[in-house]
mmCIF file of C-alpha atoms in Angstrom:
data_model
loop_
_atom_site.group_PDB
_atom_site.id
_atom_site.type_symbol
_atom_site.label_atom_id
_atom_site.label_comp_id
_atom_site.label_asym_id
_atom_site.label_seq_id
_atom_site.Cartn_x
_atom_site.Cartn_y
_atom_site.Cartn_z
ATOM 1 C CA UNK A 1 106.045 87.763 94.085
ATOM 2 C CA UNK A 2 107.545 87.708 97.595
ATOM 3 C CA UNK A 3 105.690 84.640 98.928
ATOM 4 C CA UNK A 4 103.760 86.735 101.510
ATOM 5 C CA UNK A 5 100.078 86.491 101.026
ATOM 6 C CA UNK A 6 97.622 89.084 102.515
ATOM 7 C CA UNK A 7 93.743 89.103 102.440
ATOM 8 C CA UNK A 8 91.537 90.751 101.618
ATOM 9 C CA UNK A 9 93.308 93.160 99.072
ATOM 10 C CA UNK A 10 90.784 96.179 99.733
ATOM 11 C CA UNK A 11 88.342 96.605 102.686
ATOM 12 C CA UNK A 12 85.733 99.318 102.842
ATOM 13 C CA UNK A 13 83.968 99.673 106.085
ATOM 14 C CA UNK A 14 82.371 102.293 108.237
ATOM 15 C CA UNK A 15 83.328 103.968 111.254
ATOM 16 C CA UNK A 16 83.040 102.249 114.449
ATOM 17 C CA UNK A 17 83.219 98.764 112.842
ATOM 18 C CA UNK A 18 85.875 95.917 113.339
ATOM 19 C CA UNK A 19 87.832 94.260 110.716
ATOM 20 C CA UNK A 20 90.321 91.372 110.562
ATOM 21 C CA UNK A 21 93.297 91.442 108.341
ATOM 22 C CA UNK A 22 95.089 88.221 107.339
ATOM 23 C CA UNK A 23 98.712 87.427 106.492
ATOM 24 C CA UNK A 24 100.504 84.090 105.543
ATOM 25 C CA UNK A 25 104.234 84.438 105.884
ATOM 26 C CA UNK A 26 106.748 82.888 103.308
ATOM 27 C CA UNK A 27 107.202 79.110 103.854
ATOM 28 C CA UNK A 28 109.818 78.738 106.593
ATOM 29 C CA UNK A 29 109.595 82.163 107.894
ATOM 30 C CA UNK A 30 109.085 82.390 111.583
ATOM 31 C CA UNK A 31 108.686 86.121 112.060
ATOM 32 C CA UNK A 32 105.692 88.336 110.989
ATOM 33 C CA UNK A 33 105.663 92.056 110.998
ATOM 34 C CA UNK A 34 102.794 94.548 110.589
ATOM 35 C CA UNK A 35 103.009 98.102 109.258
ATOM 36 C CA UNK A 36 100.666 100.922 108.586
ATOM 37 C CA UNK A 37 101.179 103.229 105.673
ATOM 38 C CA UNK A 38 99.093 106.273 105.502
ATOM 39 C CA UNK A 39 98.528 108.157 102.250
ATOM 40 C CA UNK A 40 102.028 109.573 100.836
ATOM 41 C CA UNK A 41 103.704 108.734 104.041
ATOM 42 C CA UNK A 42 106.399 106.297 105.062
ATOM 43 C CA UNK A 43 105.746 102.991 107.023
ATOM 44 C CA UNK A 44 104.867 102.897 110.774
ATOM 45 C CA UNK A 45 105.942 99.695 112.572
ATOM 46 C CA UNK A 46 102.820 98.196 114.580
ATOM 47 C CA UNK A 47 103.883 94.959 116.003
ATOM 48 C CA UNK A 48 106.087 91.643 115.492
ATOM 49 C CA UNK A 49 105.423 88.120 116.160
ATOM 50 C CA UNK A 50 108.100 85.428 116.195
ATOM 51 C CA UNK A 51 106.976 81.784 116.261
ATOM 52 C CA UNK A 52 103.639 82.672 118.156
ATOM 53 C CA UNK A 53 104.870 84.926 120.588
ATOM 54 C CA UNK A 54 104.888 88.848 120.516
ATOM 55 C CA UNK A 55 108.524 90.065 119.987
ATOM 56 C CA UNK A 56 108.270 93.833 119.529
ATOM 57 C CA UNK A 57 105.681 96.517 119.596
ATOM 58 C CA UNK A 58 105.696 99.858 117.957
ATOM 59 C CA UNK A 59 103.134 102.559 117.472
ATOM 60 C CA UNK A 60 100.154 100.314 117.751
ATOM 61 C CA UNK A 61 97.003 101.615 119.031
ATOM 62 C CA UNK A 62 94.955 100.023 121.907
ATOM 63 C CA UNK A 63 92.086 99.549 119.358
ATOM 64 C CA UNK A 64 94.499 97.241 117.322
ATOM 65 C CA UNK A 65 95.499 93.780 118.299
ATOM 66 C CA UNK A 66 97.215 90.948 116.523
ATOM 67 C CA UNK A 67 98.180 87.373 117.076
ATOM 68 C CA UNK A 68 100.161 84.713 115.291
ATOM 69 C CA UNK A 69 98.821 81.087 115.179
ATOM 70 C CA UNK A 70 100.257 77.876 115.562
ATOM 71 C CA UNK A 71 100.525 77.488 111.459
ATOM 72 C CA UNK A 72 102.337 80.923 111.703
ATOM 73 C CA UNK A 73 99.770 82.749 109.934
ATOM 74 C CA UNK A 74 98.819 86.035 111.567
ATOM 75 C CA UNK A 75 95.897 88.281 111.996
ATOM 76 C CA UNK A 76 95.603 91.937 112.559
ATOM 77 C CA UNK A 77 92.241 93.152 114.393
ATOM 78 C CA UNK A 78 91.286 96.794 113.980
ATOM 79 C CA UNK A 79 88.315 97.696 116.051
ATOM 80 C CA UNK A 80 86.332 100.997 116.698
ATOM 81 C CA UNK A 81 87.436 102.192 113.213
ATOM 82 C CA UNK A 82 87.952 105.755 112.772
ATOM 83 C CA UNK A 83 88.502 107.759 109.370
ATOM 84 C CA UNK A 84 92.152 108.229 110.195
ATOM 85 C CA UNK A 85 92.682 104.345 110.308
ATOM 86 C CA UNK A 86 92.253 104.536 106.460
ATOM 87 C CA UNK A 87 95.647 103.257 105.360
ATOM 88 C CA UNK A 88 97.517 100.564 103.374
ATOM 89 C CA UNK A 89 98.446 97.735 105.855
ATOM 90 C CA UNK A 90 101.368 95.634 105.106
ATOM 91 C CA UNK A 91 102.566 92.400 106.584
ATOM 92 C CA UNK A 92 106.092 91.287 106.232
ATOM 93 C CA UNK A 93 107.909 87.878 107.104
ATOM 94 C CA UNK A 94 111.425 87.015 107.793
ATOM 95 C CA UNK A 95 113.447 83.967 108.481
ATOM 96 C CA UNK A 96 113.918 84.816 112.079
ATOM 97 C CA UNK A 97 113.699 87.732 114.506
ATOM 98 C CA UNK A 98 117.204 89.147 113.857
ATOM 99 C CA UNK A 99 118.823 90.973 111.186
ATOM 100 C CA UNK A 100 117.340 89.086 108.268
ATOM 101 C CA UNK A 101 115.594 91.106 105.573
ATOM 102 C CA UNK A 102 111.789 91.263 105.549
ATOM 103 C CA UNK A 103 109.686 90.329 102.704
ATOM 104 C CA UNK A 104 106.466 92.254 102.214
ATOM 105 C CA UNK A 105 103.011 91.017 101.066
ATOM 106 C CA UNK A 106 100.942 93.003 98.666
ATOM 107 C CA UNK A 107 99.211 94.961 101.381
ATOM 108 C CA UNK A 108 95.547 95.365 102.482
ATOM 109 C CA UNK A 109 94.036 98.742 101.537
ATOM 110 C CA UNK A 110 91.657 99.707 104.209
ATOM 111 C CA UNK A 111 89.073 102.511 103.612
ATOM 112 C CA UNK A 112 86.948 103.807 106.556
ATOM 113 C CA UNK A 113 84.139 105.845 105.512
ATOM 114 C CA UNK B 1 116.397 107.701 119.447
ATOM 115 C CA UNK B 2 117.229 106.194 116.194
ATOM 116 C CA UNK B 3 116.335 108.131 112.883
ATOM 117 C CA UNK B 4 116.526 107.825 109.202
ATOM 118 C CA UNK B 5 116.506 110.840 107.057
ATOM 119 C CA UNK B 6 115.856 110.996 103.325
ATOM 120 C CA UNK B 7 116.369 114.695 102.267
ATOM 121 C CA UNK B 8 115.241 114.467 98.778
ATOM 122 C CA UNK B 9 111.416 114.337 98.537
ATOM 123 C CA UNK B 10 111.490 113.942 94.685
ATOM 124 C CA UNK B 11 113.935 113.405 92.006
ATOM 125 C CA UNK B 12 113.701 112.966 88.294
ATOM 126 C CA UNK B 13 116.225 111.698 85.729
ATOM 127 C CA UNK B 14 116.506 110.786 82.139
ATOM 128 C CA UNK B 15 116.331 107.173 81.167
ATOM 129 C CA UNK B 16 119.839 105.599 80.922
ATOM 130 C CA UNK B 17 121.277 108.223 83.298
ATOM 131 C CA UNK B 18 122.654 107.344 86.825
ATOM 132 C CA UNK B 19 120.844 108.785 89.922
ATOM 133 C CA UNK B 20 121.877 108.625 93.527
ATOM 134 C CA UNK B 21 119.458 108.800 96.435
ATOM 135 C CA UNK B 22 120.677 110.105 99.732
ATOM 136 C CA UNK B 23 120.060 108.585 103.211
ATOM 137 C CA UNK B 24 121.517 109.636 106.575
ATOM 138 C CA UNK B 25 120.722 107.861 109.672
ATOM 139 C CA UNK B 26 121.615 108.004 113.453
ATOM 140 C CA UNK B 27 122.035 105.056 115.835
ATOM 141 C CA UNK B 28 124.157 104.267 118.827
ATOM 142 C CA UNK B 29 124.378 100.792 118.048
ATOM 143 C CA UNK B 30 127.369 99.057 116.470
ATOM 144 C CA UNK B 31 125.549 96.164 114.848
ATOM 145 C CA UNK B 32 122.740 97.102 112.374
ATOM 146 C CA UNK B 33 121.606 96.533 109.008
ATOM 147 C CA UNK B 34 120.537 98.939 106.544
ATOM 148 C CA UNK B 35 118.084 98.275 103.569
ATOM 149 C CA UNK B 36 116.695 100.075 100.515
ATOM 150 C CA UNK B 37 113.061 99.411 99.524
ATOM 151 C CA UNK B 38 111.393 100.309 96.223
ATOM 152 C CA UNK B 39 107.607 101.054 96.162
ATOM 153 C CA UNK B 40 106.424 101.254 92.603
ATOM 154 C CA UNK B 41 102.929 102.445 91.743
ATOM 155 C CA UNK B 42 101.607 99.058 92.571
ATOM 156 C CA UNK B 43 102.385 99.895 96.305
ATOM 157 C CA UNK B 44 104.267 96.574 96.615
ATOM 158 C CA UNK B 45 107.334 96.849 98.731
ATOM 159 C CA UNK B 46 110.185 95.420 97.318
ATOM 160 C CA UNK B 47 113.663 94.980 98.803
ATOM 161 C CA UNK B 48 116.219 96.316 96.677
ATOM 162 C CA UNK B 49 119.519 95.932 98.437
ATOM 163 C CA UNK B 50 120.874 95.479 101.983
ATOM 164 C CA UNK B 51 124.011 96.225 103.887
ATOM 165 C CA UNK B 52 125.395 94.839 106.985
ATOM 166 C CA UNK B 53 127.184 97.615 109.081
ATOM 167 C CA UNK B 54 130.191 95.486 109.943
ATOM 168 C CA UNK B 55 131.033 95.005 106.446
ATOM 169 C CA UNK B 56 133.159 97.613 104.685
ATOM 170 C CA UNK B 57 132.593 96.554 101.260
ATOM 171 C CA UNK B 58 129.686 98.336 99.532
ATOM 172 C CA UNK B 59 126.666 96.117 98.561
ATOM 173 C CA UNK B 60 125.833 95.714 94.817
ATOM 174 C CA UNK B 61 122.905 94.018 93.141
ATOM 175 C CA UNK B 62 123.109 94.546 89.454
ATOM 176 C CA UNK B 63 122.474 98.164 88.517
ATOM 177 C CA UNK B 64 121.959 99.081 92.185
ATOM 178 C CA UNK B 65 124.892 99.845 94.301
ATOM 179 C CA UNK B 66 125.286 101.659 97.707
ATOM 180 C CA UNK B 67 127.931 104.117 99.058
ATOM 181 C CA UNK B 68 128.015 103.202 102.899
ATOM 182 C CA UNK B 69 130.082 105.630 104.909
ATOM 183 C CA UNK B 70 129.807 104.299 108.569
ATOM 184 C CA UNK B 71 131.545 107.270 110.218
ATOM 185 C CA UNK B 72 129.372 109.690 108.426
ATOM 186 C CA UNK B 73 126.230 107.606 108.989
ATOM 187 C CA UNK B 74 125.413 107.977 105.355
ATOM 188 C CA UNK B 75 123.834 105.290 102.934
ATOM 189 C CA UNK B 76 123.193 106.449 99.501
ATOM 190 C CA UNK B 77 121.692 104.346 96.687
ATOM 191 C CA UNK B 78 123.140 104.518 93.185
ATOM 192 C CA UNK B 79 121.224 103.451 90.242
ATOM 193 C CA UNK B 80 123.054 103.098 86.978
ATOM 194 C CA UNK B 81 121.600 102.935 83.563
ATOM 195 C CA UNK B 82 118.062 103.974 84.912
ATOM 196 C CA UNK B 83 115.150 102.226 83.370
ATOM 197 C CA UNK B 84 111.389 103.426 83.288
ATOM 198 C CA UNK B 85 110.492 100.591 85.622
ATOM 199 C CA UNK B 86 112.846 102.134 88.186
ATOM 200 C CA UNK B 87 110.008 104.785 88.687
ATOM 201 C CA UNK B 88 108.933 104.406 92.357
ATOM 202 C CA UNK B 89 109.079 105.728 95.918
ATOM 203 C CA UNK B 90 112.348 104.704 97.469
ATOM 204 C CA UNK B 91 112.772 104.016 101.298
ATOM 205 C CA UNK B 92 115.809 103.814 103.352
ATOM 206 C CA UNK B 93 115.475 101.609 106.458
ATOM 207 C CA UNK B 94 117.579 100.877 109.504
ATOM 208 C CA UNK B 95 117.158 97.601 111.426
ATOM 209 C CA UNK B 96 118.598 97.490 114.811
ATOM 210 C CA UNK B 97 118.818 94.932 117.671
ATOM 211 C CA UNK B 98 115.230 95.617 118.849
ATOM 212 C CA UNK B 99 114.190 93.936 115.393
ATOM 213 C CA UNK B 100 112.263 97.096 114.070
ATOM 214 C CA UNK B 101 112.762 98.749 110.977
ATOM 215 C CA UNK B 102 113.069 102.461 111.276
ATOM 216 C CA UNK B 103 111.902 104.152 107.915
ATOM 217 C CA UNK B 104 112.878 107.166 106.166
ATOM 218 C CA UNK B 105 110.218 109.418 104.584
ATOM 219 C CA UNK B 106 111.061 108.165 101.007
ATOM 220 C CA UNK B 107 112.206 109.769 97.888
ATOM 221 C CA UNK B 108 110.028 109.680 94.841
ATOM 222 C CA UNK B 109 112.052 109.032 91.906
ATOM 223 C CA UNK B 110 110.750 109.634 88.416
ATOM 224 C CA UNK B 111 112.566 108.259 85.276
ATOM 225 C CA UNK B 112 111.603 110.071 82.186
ATOM 226 C CA UNK B 113 111.830 108.671 78.722
#
């Protein structure tokens, strides 16, 4: 158990809908990262937050947005969902925003039908 | 652009054997970290080992060790006395000053009884 929690574990929704994925980092970690892993592929970095502020942006679509709240939990919002958005979405956290290793949550499996 | 390449899509070895997974990378930075992550069938992403680029000594964690060749930009993972529970996808990742993890495509490792 990494100490990072993600909810829900599974999500099934229809095209065009909007969903929110939630992540709670390990106690004491200030940085949260979001990744997308499509079937049988590597991870794609989406976005990073550090202590409430956006720190880095990767291949995140405009239909996707995220935020980190004062209690350091983070939410990833996915809107106007398409079939291709079906994937495993991971949240990871680290102590700070530097070179510290990232600890991953169990992921949320999103299926868009 | 920074890249991470894992040239072995799949490997299989007998239980108790030693196996080495290859990873090469490209970066223009002098200060960076390298990681190996394991993703078993549960899909949980688990940190296996990390290496700081400024350290010449190869990192070791129990049965897992790395061969870090900075000049050659090579970062291989050796698993000694392999166990059935080592069956997983293994990802090599590079972390640079932009705080992003750049991932390889992964190597599927199968440990046969």
